[in-house]
mmCIF file of C-alpha atoms in Angstrom:
data_model
loop_
_atom_site.group_PDB
_atom_site.id
_atom_site.type_symbol
_atom_site.label_atom_id
_atom_site.label_comp_id
_atom_site.label_asym_id
_atom_site.label_seq_id
_atom_site.Cartn_x
_atom_site.Cartn_y
_atom_site.Cartn_z
ATOM 1 C CA MET V 2 40.470 4.335 -50.611
ATOM 2 C CA GLN V 3 41.665 2.378 -53.611
ATOM 3 C CA ILE V 4 41.578 -1.426 -53.293
ATOM 4 C CA ASN V 5 43.660 -3.576 -55.650
ATOM 5 C CA LEU V 6 42.581 -7.213 -55.538
ATOM 6 C CA THR V 7 44.800 -9.964 -56.959
ATOM 7 C CA GLY V 8 44.253 -13.712 -57.056
ATOM 8 C CA HIS V 9 46.932 -16.409 -57.213
ATOM 9 C CA HIS V 10 45.537 -19.778 -58.318
ATOM 10 C CA VAL V 11 42.020 -18.522 -57.561
ATOM 11 C CA ASP V 12 39.447 -16.696 -59.653
ATOM 12 C CA ILE V 13 38.255 -13.430 -58.142
ATOM 13 C CA THR V 14 34.472 -13.577 -58.372
ATOM 14 C CA GLU V 15 32.119 -10.657 -57.887
ATOM 15 C CA ALA V 16 31.055 -12.206 -54.570
ATOM 16 C CA LEU V 17 34.660 -12.241 -53.281
ATOM 17 C CA LYS V 18 35.273 -8.720 -54.527
ATOM 18 C CA GLY V 19 32.092 -7.425 -52.881
ATOM 19 C CA TYR V 20 32.953 -9.216 -49.629
ATOM 20 C CA VAL V 21 36.438 -7.682 -49.538
ATOM 21 C CA ASP V 22 35.040 -4.210 -50.295
ATOM 22 C CA THR V 23 32.462 -4.388 -47.498
ATOM 23 C CA LYS V 24 35.034 -5.671 -45.011
ATOM 24 C CA PHE V 25 37.534 -2.922 -45.831
ATOM 25 C CA ASP V 26 34.841 -0.305 -45.201
ATOM 26 C CA ARG V 27 35.280 -1.267 -41.537
ATOM 27 C CA LEU V 28 38.882 -0.029 -41.666
ATOM 28 C CA ALA V 29 37.786 3.232 -43.255
ATOM 29 C CA ARG V 30 35.469 3.848 -40.287
ATOM 30 C CA HIS V 31 38.387 3.669 -37.847
ATOM 31 C CA PHE V 32 40.987 5.532 -39.853
ATOM 32 C CA ASP V 33 40.232 7.635 -42.914
ATOM 33 C CA HIS V 34 43.825 8.321 -44.005
ATOM 34 C CA VAL V 35 44.197 5.009 -45.854
ATOM 35 C CA ILE V 36 45.585 5.753 -49.301
ATOM 36 C CA ASN V 37 45.924 2.397 -51.029
ATOM 37 C CA VAL V 38 45.199 -1.251 -50.215
ATOM 38 C CA HIS V 39 46.677 -4.221 -52.071
ATOM 39 C CA VAL V 40 44.978 -7.545 -51.302
ATOM 40 C CA ILE V 41 46.302 -10.901 -52.517
ATOM 41 C CA LEU V 42 44.092 -13.974 -52.253
ATOM 42 C CA SER V 43 45.807 -17.291 -52.927
ATOM 43 C CA VAL V 44 45.154 -21.021 -52.711
ATOM 44 C CA GLU V 45 47.891 -23.520 -51.837
ATOM 45 C CA LYS V 46 46.524 -27.078 -51.671
ATOM 46 C CA LEU V 47 44.034 -26.941 -48.775
ATOM 47 C CA ARG V 48 45.166 -23.564 -47.417
ATOM 48 C CA GLN V 49 43.308 -20.407 -48.353
ATOM 49 C CA LYS V 50 45.525 -17.386 -47.761
ATOM 50 C CA ALA V 51 44.610 -13.706 -47.676
ATOM 51 C CA GLU V 52 47.259 -11.017 -47.305
ATOM 52 C CA ALA V 53 47.110 -7.258 -47.580
ATOM 53 C CA THR V 54 49.367 -4.236 -47.526
ATOM 54 C CA ILE V 55 47.864 -0.898 -46.540
ATOM 55 C CA HIS V 56 49.592 2.368 -47.383
ATOM 56 C CA ILE V 57 48.829 5.042 -44.813
ATOM 57 C CA ASN V 58 50.338 8.536 -44.671
ATOM 58 C CA GLY V 59 53.996 7.733 -44.069
ATOM 59 C CA ALA V 60 53.587 4.066 -43.119
ATOM 60 C CA LYS V 61 52.834 0.589 -44.429
ATOM 61 C CA VAL V 62 50.780 -1.979 -42.564
ATOM 62 C CA PHE V 63 50.960 -5.659 -43.583
ATOM 63 C CA ALA V 64 48.991 -8.665 -42.388
ATOM 64 C CA ASP V 65 48.116 -12.130 -43.598
ATOM 65 C CA ALA V 66 45.751 -14.889 -42.539
ATOM 66 C CA VAL V 67 45.445 -18.559 -43.485
ATOM 67 C CA HIS V 68 42.323 -20.686 -43.119
ATOM 68 C CA GLU V 69 40.529 -23.573 -44.810
ATOM 69 C CA ASP V 70 37.792 -21.199 -46.021
ATOM 70 C CA MET V 71 38.591 -18.064 -48.058
ATOM 71 C CA TYR V 72 35.885 -15.987 -46.361
ATOM 72 C CA ALA V 73 37.233 -16.948 -42.920
ATOM 73 C CA ALA V 74 40.749 -16.026 -44.077
ATOM 74 C CA ILE V 75 39.472 -12.606 -45.182
ATOM 75 C CA ASP V 76 37.736 -12.137 -41.814
ATOM 76 C CA GLY V 77 40.968 -13.001 -39.969
ATOM 77 C CA LEU V 78 42.911 -10.623 -42.194
ATOM 78 C CA ILE V 79 40.520 -7.752 -41.507
ATOM 79 C CA ASP V 80 40.674 -8.400 -37.747
ATOM 80 C CA LYS V 81 44.480 -8.244 -37.789
ATOM 81 C CA LEU V 82 44.565 -5.127 -39.942
ATOM 82 C CA ASP V 83 41.932 -3.445 -37.794
ATOM 83 C CA ARG V 84 44.002 -3.963 -34.642
ATOM 84 C CA GLN V 85 47.171 -2.712 -36.352
ATOM 85 C CA VAL V 86 45.488 0.388 -37.791
ATOM 86 C CA ILE V 87 43.938 1.292 -34.427
ATOM 87 C CA LYS V 88 47.349 0.848 -32.752
ATOM 88 C CA TYR V 89 48.999 3.068 -35.384
ATOM 89 C CA LYS V 90 46.295 5.705 -34.961
ATOM 90 C CA GLU V 91 46.696 5.742 -31.161
ATOM 91 C CA LYS V 92 50.485 5.987 -31.432
ATOM 92 C CA ARG V 93 50.151 8.886 -33.811
ATOM 93 C CA GLN V 94 47.705 10.740 -31.552
ATOM 94 C CA ASN V 95 49.744 10.098 -28.391
ATOM 95 C CA HIS V 96 52.984 11.159 -30.045
ATOM 96 C CA ARG V 97 51.533 14.404 -31.328
ATOM 97 C CA GLY V 98 49.896 15.252 -28.005
ATOM 98 C CA ALA V 99 53.038 14.577 -25.952
ATOM 99 C CA GLY V 100 54.804 17.734 -27.148
ATOM 100 C CA GLN V 101 51.813 19.948 -26.504
ATOM 101 C CA LYS V 102 51.315 18.455 -23.046
ATOM 102 C CA ALA V 103 54.971 18.993 -22.122
ATOM 103 C CA ALA V 104 54.818 22.623 -23.287
ATOM 104 C CA ALA V 105 51.692 23.252 -21.200
ATOM 105 C CA GLU V 106 53.321 21.689 -18.127
ATOM 106 C CA ALA V 107 56.440 23.835 -18.630
ATOM 107 C CA GLN V 108 54.313 26.980 -18.779
ATOM 108 C CA LEU V 109 52.513 25.991 -15.590
ATOM 109 C CA ALA V 110 55.825 25.293 -13.859
ATOM 110 C CA GLU V 111 57.198 28.698 -14.911
ATOM 111 C CA GLY V 112 54.014 30.381 -13.732
ATOM 112 C CA ALA V 113 54.174 28.570 -10.382
ATOM 113 C CA ASP V 114 57.830 29.572 -9.932
ATOM 114 C CA ALA V 115 56.994 33.212 -10.670
ATOM 115 C CA GLU V 116 54.099 33.170 -8.193
ATOM 116 C CA ALA V 117 56.308 31.585 -5.519
ATOM 117 C CA ALA V 118 58.980 34.257 -6.059
ATOM 118 C CA LEU V 119 56.395 37.043 -5.792
ATOM 119 C CA ALA V 120 54.972 35.529 -2.618
ATOM 120 C CA ALA V 121 58.451 35.204 -1.105
ATOM 121 C CA GLY V 122 59.209 38.822 -2.054
ATOM 122 C CA ALA V 123 55.962 40.037 -0.486
ATOM 123 C CA LEU V 124 56.711 38.148 2.719
ATOM 124 C CA ALA V 125 60.209 39.581 2.848
ATOM 125 C CA GLU V 126 58.893 43.136 2.407
ATOM 126 C CA GLY V 127 56.186 42.710 5.031
ATOM 127 C CA GLN V 128 58.569 41.533 7.747
ATOM 128 C CA PRO V 129 60.172 44.142 9.953
ATOM 129 C CA SER V 130 63.929 44.155 9.932
#
């Protein structure tokens, strides 16, 4: 996972960079298909803002967080991104499994219909006319 870190009106120190790297490792634990992350840290008067865009296979996830403390803003950002990535992952798994589940149910239904027809045929043959 490649992390691009940009600062607007704030100097990116090694401490901030290390903090962002350790926090984004949490996202990698949940979903390992993250390609690229672009993080922007900015200061506007008394507001510390952290925003990020994550590029995942075929999708973009964006979140931002504002707080009085930059570290708290980064924590809020990671929490939001974590929820969004987990939701995306679950959607992707459920969507892929839906087609397989429907195909399995269709096969079972066809098998049940065939068994019912055989049973009806056997009953019809066994009855005297």
